[in-house]
Coordinates of C-alpha atoms in Angstrom, one line a residue:
A158 CA -20.5 127.0 89.2
E159 CA -16.9 126.1 90.2
R160 CA -14.0 128.1 88.7
Q161 CA -11.5 125.8 87.1
R162 CA -7.9 126.6 87.4
G163 CA -5.3 125.4 85.0
M164 CA -3.1 127.5 82.8
G165 CA -5.0 130.6 84.1
A166 CA -7.2 130.6 81.0
V167 CA -10.8 131.0 82.1
C168 CA -13.6 132.2 79.9
S169 CA -17.3 132.5 80.1
R170 CA -19.6 130.7 77.7
G171 CA -22.8 132.7 77.0
G172 CA -26.3 131.4 77.1
G173 CA -28.0 128.8 79.3
G174 CA -28.6 130.6 82.6
A175 CA -25.7 131.7 84.7
D176 CA -22.5 132.3 82.8
A177 CA -20.3 129.7 84.5
P178 CA -16.6 130.2 84.0
V179 CA -15.2 127.4 81.8
S180 CA -11.7 126.3 81.4
I181 CA -10.3 127.0 77.9
D182 CA -9.6 123.3 77.7
A183 CA -13.3 122.5 78.0
V184 CA -14.2 124.7 75.0
D185 CA -14.9 122.6 71.9
D186 CA -13.1 123.4 68.6
K187 CA -16.2 124.9 67.0
T188 CA -16.8 127.4 69.8
F189 CA -13.1 128.3 69.8
A190 CA -13.1 128.8 66.0
D191 CA -16.1 131.0 66.2
V192 CA -14.4 133.3 68.7
A193 CA -10.8 133.2 67.3
L194 CA -11.4 133.6 63.6
P195 CA -12.7 136.8 62.0
S196 CA -16.1 136.8 60.5
T197 CA -16.5 136.8 56.7
R198 CA -17.6 140.4 56.9
E199 CA -14.4 141.4 58.7
A200 CA -12.3 139.4 56.2
Q201 CA -14.0 141.2 53.3
L202 CA -13.4 144.6 54.9
D203 CA -9.7 143.7 55.5
A204 CA -9.4 142.8 51.8
R205 CA -11.1 146.0 50.7
V206 CA -8.9 148.1 53.0
N207 CA -5.7 146.4 51.8
G208 CA -6.7 146.8 48.1
C209 CA -7.5 150.5 48.7
A210 CA -4.3 151.1 50.5
K211 CA -2.3 149.5 47.7
L212 CA -4.0 151.8 45.1
L213 CA -3.3 154.8 47.3
V214 CA 0.4 153.9 47.5
E215 CA 0.6 153.5 43.8
E216 CA -1.3 156.7 42.8
L217 CA -0.2 159.1 45.5
Q218 CA 3.3 157.8 46.3
V219 CA 2.7 157.7 50.1
D220 CA 3.9 155.3 52.7
L221 CA 1.9 152.2 53.3
S222 CA 1.1 153.0 56.9
V223 CA -0.4 156.4 55.9
A224 CA -2.4 154.7 53.1
L225 CA -3.7 152.1 55.4
R226 CA -4.8 154.7 58.0
F227 CA -6.8 156.6 55.3
A228 CA -8.2 153.4 53.8
R229 CA -9.4 152.2 57.2
A230 CA -11.0 155.5 57.9
R231 CA -13.1 155.2 54.8
Q232 CA -13.8 151.4 55.1
G233 CA -11.7 150.6 52.0
D234 CA -13.7 152.9 49.7
F235 CA -11.1 154.2 47.3
T236 CA -13.3 156.9 45.9
K237 CA -13.7 158.4 49.4
A238 CA -10.2 157.7 50.7
K239 CA -8.2 159.3 47.8
P240 CA -9.7 162.8 48.1
F241 CA -9.4 162.6 51.9
L242 CA -5.7 161.7 51.7
Q243 CA -5.1 164.3 49.0
A244 CA -6.6 167.0 51.2
D245 CA -4.4 165.9 54.1
L246 CA -1.3 166.0 51.9
V247 CA -2.1 169.6 50.8
W248 CA -2.8 170.6 54.4
R249 CA 0.5 169.1 55.5
A250 CA 2.4 170.8 52.7
M251 CA 1.0 174.2 53.8
K252 CA 2.0 173.8 57.4
T253 CA 5.6 174.7 58.3
P254 CA 7.3 172.9 61.1
V255 CA 8.1 174.8 64.3
T256 CA 11.7 175.7 64.5
Q257 CA 13.9 177.0 67.3
G258 CA 13.7 180.5 65.9
D259 CA 9.9 180.5 66.4
C260 CA 10.2 180.4 70.2
P261 CA 13.6 181.8 71.2
T262 CA 12.4 183.1 74.6
A263 CA 11.0 179.8 75.8
L264 CA 14.1 177.8 74.7
A265 CA 16.5 180.3 76.3
S266 CA 14.6 180.1 79.6
G267 CA 15.0 176.3 79.8
N268 CA 11.5 176.0 81.1
L269 CA 9.2 174.3 78.5
R270 CA 5.7 173.2 78.8
M271 CA 3.0 172.1 76.4
L272 CA -0.6 173.0 76.7
G273 CA -3.5 171.4 75.0

């Protein structure tokens, strides 16, 4: 199988013996669409995640990026994502940020390092 050079786009088409590299120009539209477009299942998951994130933003008054992270973690299941996010918000409220007063010796020395 000869490697075709063009725009540098070479792909391998599965099946049929050896996977001979094929120029992207040689790939028919159906094959390209199958590779390029998300499956119906992925599209449904995206819709569930987006809907769940919207509900989390409305009910818990959180940023959309935070809501999306928790919605994705629970595959768009609002009944699982909401308590998960609520527990995280409670945990974050209990934690106090580290201030300069918490580590005066390290800051005064000018030598800082992080472990972990």
